[in-house]
Backbone as JSON Lines, residues from 0, in Angstrom:
{"i":0,"aa":"M","n":[0.82,-1.13,0.02],"ca":[0.02,0.02,0.02],"c":[0.87,1.23,0.01]}
{"i":1,"aa":"V","n":[0.51,2.27,-0.64],"ca":[1.25,3.39,-0.84],"c":[0.44,4.62,-0.35]}
{"i":2,"aa":"T","n":[1.01,5.41,0.45],"ca":[0.35,6.62,0.92],"c":[0.46,7.74,-0.19]}
{"i":3,"aa":"T","n":[-0.67,8.39,-0.37],"ca":[-0.7,9.44,-1.47],"c":[-0.72,10.81,-0.8]}
{"i":4,"aa":"R","n":[-0.53,10.98,0.41],"ca":[-0.64,12.21,1.11],"c":[0.57,13.07,1.08]}
{"i":5,"aa":"A","n":[1.68,12.51,0.73],"ca":[2.92,13.23,0.58],"c":[2.98,14.21,-0.5]}
{"i":6,"aa":"L","n":[3.71,15.28,-0.33],"ca":[3.67,16.37,-1.34],"c":[4.16,15.9,-2.76]}
{"i":7,"aa":"N","n":[5.09,14.9,-2.87],"ca":[5.55,14.38,-4.15],"c":[4.52,13.59,-4.85]}
{"i":8,"aa":"M","n":[3.4,13.17,-4.11],"ca":[2.31,12.34,-4.76],"c":[1.13,13.27,-5.17]}
{"i":9,"aa":"G","n":[1.19,14.52,-5.06],"ca":[0.11,15.41,-5.42],"c":[0.06,15.71,-6.9]}
{"i":10,"aa":"G","n":[-1.01,16.07,-7.45],"ca":[-1.08,16.51,-8.75],"c":[-1.28,15.53,-9.83]}
{"i":11,"aa":"F","n":[-1.46,14.24,-9.57],"ca":[-1.69,13.25,-10.57],"c":[-3.14,12.55,-10.38]}
{"i":12,"aa":"L","n":[-3.74,12.38,-11.53],"ca":[-5.05,11.77,-11.55],"c":[-4.91,10.34,-11.86]}
{"i":13,"aa":"E","n":[-4.04,10.06,-12.77],"ca":[-3.85,8.53,-13.19],"c":[-3.05,7.75,-12.22]}
{"i":14,"aa":"P","n":[-3.55,6.66,-11.56],"ca":[-2.79,5.94,-10.6],"c":[-1.46,5.38,-11.05]}
{"i":15,"aa":"A","n":[-1.52,4.98,-12.3],"ca":[-0.31,4.3,-12.79],"c":[0.89,5.38,-12.95]}
{"i":16,"aa":"H","n":[0.48,6.51,-13.39],"ca":[1.55,7.6,-13.46],"c":[1.92,8.11,-12.14]}
{"i":17,"aa":"L","n":[1.05,8.03,-11.22],"ca":[1.35,8.47,-9.88],"c":[2.41,7.59,-9.23]}
{"i":18,"aa":"L","n":[2.23,6.24,-9.37],"ca":[3.21,5.23,-8.79],"c":[4.5,5.28,-9.64]}
{"i":19,"aa":"V","n":[4.52,5.32,-10.87],"ca":[5.71,5.11,-11.75],"c":[6.45,6.45,-11.68]}
{"i":20,"aa":"G","n":[5.75,7.56,-11.79],"ca":[6.43,8.81,-12.04],"c":[6.75,9.57,-10.71]}
{"i":21,"aa":"S","n":[6.09,9.24,-9.57],"ca":[6.43,10.03,-8.46],"c":[6.7,9.24,-7.2]}
{"i":22,"aa":"A","n":[6.3,8.0,-7.07],"ca":[6.43,7.28,-5.85],"c":[7.93,7.07,-5.46]}
{"i":23,"aa":"L","n":[8.19,7.26,-4.17],"ca":[9.52,6.99,-3.67],"c":[9.39,5.92,-2.61]}
{"i":24,"aa":"P","n":[10.51,5.2,-2.14],"ca":[10.43,4.22,-1.08],"c":[9.73,4.73,0.05]}
{"i":25,"aa":"E","n":[9.9,5.96,0.47],"ca":[9.23,6.44,1.75],"c":[7.81,6.62,1.5]}
{"i":26,"aa":"N","n":[7.28,6.46,0.32],"ca":[5.8,6.59,0.13],"c":[5.1,5.2,0.38]}
{"i":27,"aa":"V","n":[5.9,4.16,0.45],"ca":[5.38,2.79,0.62],"c":[5.08,2.7,2.07]}
{"i":28,"aa":"D","n":[3.83,2.5,2.33],"ca":[3.34,2.39,3.85],"c":[3.31,0.95,4.28]}
{"i":29,"aa":"T","n":[2.78,0.02,3.46],"ca":[2.66,-1.37,3.96],"c":[3.03,-2.33,2.79]}
{"i":30,"aa":"V","n":[3.62,-3.36,3.17],"ca":[3.95,-4.48,2.24],"c":[3.58,-5.71,2.85]}
{"i":31,"aa":"V","n":[2.85,-6.56,2.22],"ca":[2.51,-7.94,2.71],"c":[2.9,-8.85,1.56]}
{"i":32,"aa":"V","n":[3.65,-9.92,1.97],"ca":[4.13,-10.98,0.92],"c":[3.8,-12.28,1.61]}
{"i":33,"aa":"D","n":[2.97,-13.0,0.87],"ca":[2.59,-14.38,1.26],"c":[2.06,-14.33,2.75]}
{"i":34,"aa":"G","n":[1.26,-13.36,3.07],"ca":[0.58,-13.31,4.38],"c":[1.52,-12.67,5.46]}
{"i":35,"aa":"R","n":[2.78,-12.49,5.09],"ca":[3.65,-11.77,6.08],"c":[3.76,-10.29,5.97]}
{"i":36,"aa":"I","n":[3.72,-9.54,7.0],"ca":[3.8,-8.08,6.96],"c":[5.28,-7.74,6.98]}
{"i":37,"aa":"L","n":[5.85,-7.31,5.91],"ca":[7.23,-6.87,5.83],"c":[7.45,-5.48,6.19]}
{"i":38,"aa":"K","n":[6.52,-4.64,5.92],"ca":[6.54,-3.19,6.17],"c":[5.25,-2.73,6.67]}
{"i":39,"aa":"Q","n":[5.2,-1.92,7.77],"ca":[3.95,-1.44,8.27],"c":[4.14,-0.12,8.81]}
{"i":40,"aa":"N","n":[3.2,0.8,8.39],"ca":[3.37,2.28,8.81],"c":[4.68,2.87,8.52]}
{"i":41,"aa":"G","n":[5.15,2.5,7.26],"ca":[6.41,2.98,6.78],"c":[7.71,2.36,7.46]}
{"i":42,"aa":"K","n":[7.54,1.42,8.34],"ca":[8.7,0.86,9.0],"c":[8.87,-0.63,8.69]}
{"i":43,"aa":"L","n":[10.14,-0.99,8.45],"ca":[10.41,-2.47,8.17],"c":[10.09,-3.3,9.36]}
{"i":44,"aa":"M","n":[9.43,-4.4,9.19],"ca":[9.03,-5.33,10.22],"c":[9.86,-6.57,10.38]}
{"i":45,"aa":"A","n":[10.27,-7.14,9.25],"ca":[10.95,-8.4,9.13],"c":[12.49,-8.2,9.17]}
{"i":46,"aa":"L","n":[12.91,-7.08,8.74],"ca":[14.42,-6.9,8.61],"c":[14.66,-5.5,9.03]}
{"i":47,"aa":"S","n":[15.97,-5.31,9.43],"ca":[16.38,-3.98,9.72],"c":[17.06,-3.39,8.45]}
{"i":48,"aa":"A","n":[17.06,-2.07,8.38],"ca":[17.66,-1.48,7.21],"c":[19.13,-1.69,7.18]}
{"i":49,"aa":"A","n":[19.85,-1.74,8.4],"ca":[21.16,-2.1,8.39],"c":[21.51,-3.53,7.74]}
{"i":50,"aa":"Q","n":[20.58,-4.37,8.2],"ca":[20.77,-5.82,7.66],"c":[20.62,-5.89,6.13]}
{"i":51,"aa":"V","n":[19.65,-5.06,5.57],"ca":[19.34,-5.08,4.24],"c":[20.65,-4.54,3.5]}
{"i":52,"aa":"V","n":[21.18,-3.37,3.98],"ca":[22.42,-2.79,3.44],"c":[23.64,-3.65,3.57]}
{"i":53,"aa":"N","n":[23.85,-4.35,4.68],"ca":[24.98,-5.29,4.79],"c":[24.82,-6.44,3.81]}
{"i":54,"aa":"E","n":[23.67,-6.97,3.63],"ca":[23.51,-8.12,2.75],"c":[23.74,-7.64,1.28]}
{"i":55,"aa":"A","n":[23.31,-6.49,0.97],"ca":[23.51,-5.91,-0.4],"c":[24.96,-5.73,-0.72]}
{"i":56,"aa":"R","n":[25.6,-5.2,0.29],"ca":[27.1,-4.99,0.09],"c":[27.84,-6.24,-0.01]}
{"i":57,"aa":"A","n":[27.44,-7.31,0.76],"ca":[28.06,-8.6,0.72],"c":[27.81,-9.34,-0.69]}
{"i":58,"aa":"A","n":[26.56,-9.15,-1.19],"ca":[26.2,-9.68,-2.51],"c":[26.98,-9.03,-3.6]}
{"i":59,"aa":"L","n":[27.18,-7.74,-3.49],"ca":[27.95,-7.07,-4.53],"c":[29.38,-7.41,-4.51]}
{"i":60,"aa":"E","n":[29.96,-7.53,-3.32],"ca":[31.34,-7.94,-3.23],"c":[31.61,-9.43,-3.78]}
{"i":61,"aa":"N","n":[30.55,-10.21,-3.56],"ca":[30.58,-11.68,-4.14],"c":[30.54,-11.56,-5.68]}
{"i":62,"aa":"I","n":[29.72,-10.7,-6.2],"ca":[29.59,-10.61,-7.68],"c":[30.93,-10.06,-8.23]}
{"i":63,"aa":"R","n":[31.53,-9.07,-7.56],"ca":[32.73,-8.51,-7.95],"c":[33.87,-9.45,-7.98]}
{"i":64,"aa":"K","n":[33.93,-10.34,-6.92],"ca":[34.99,-11.35,-6.85],"c":[34.86,-12.46,-7.99]}
{"i":65,"aa":"R","n":[33.53,-12.89,-8.2],"ca":[33.28,-13.82,-9.33],"c":[33.59,-13.35,-10.66]}
{"i":66,"aa":"A","n":[33.45,-12.02,-10.82],"ca":[33.67,-11.39,-12.12],"c":[35.18,-10.89,-12.22]}
{"i":67,"aa":"N","n":[35.98,-11.15,-11.21],"ca":[37.25,-10.67,-11.12],"c":[37.44,-9.19,-11.38]}
{"i":68,"aa":"W","n":[36.51,-8.45,-10.74],"ca":[36.41,-6.97,-10.89],"c":[36.85,-6.35,-9.62]}
{"i":69,"aa":"R","n":[37.79,-5.49,-9.77],"ca":[38.38,-4.91,-8.46],"c":[37.95,-3.56,-8.36]}
């Protein structure tokens, strides 16, 4: 679910244009996947932001090593 009350979400009538053209991660209020609430009231529930960043960095480092990219 996306909140449309933020300033960056104003001025659009077409929902698809609103989401594709203006929505930012902070506009995402709630995310439910397979019955699990992953984000609620704009806050991550299942993971911490630090955990996500650390896992992304580790994945990038792994890709760089496999590609022999320094």
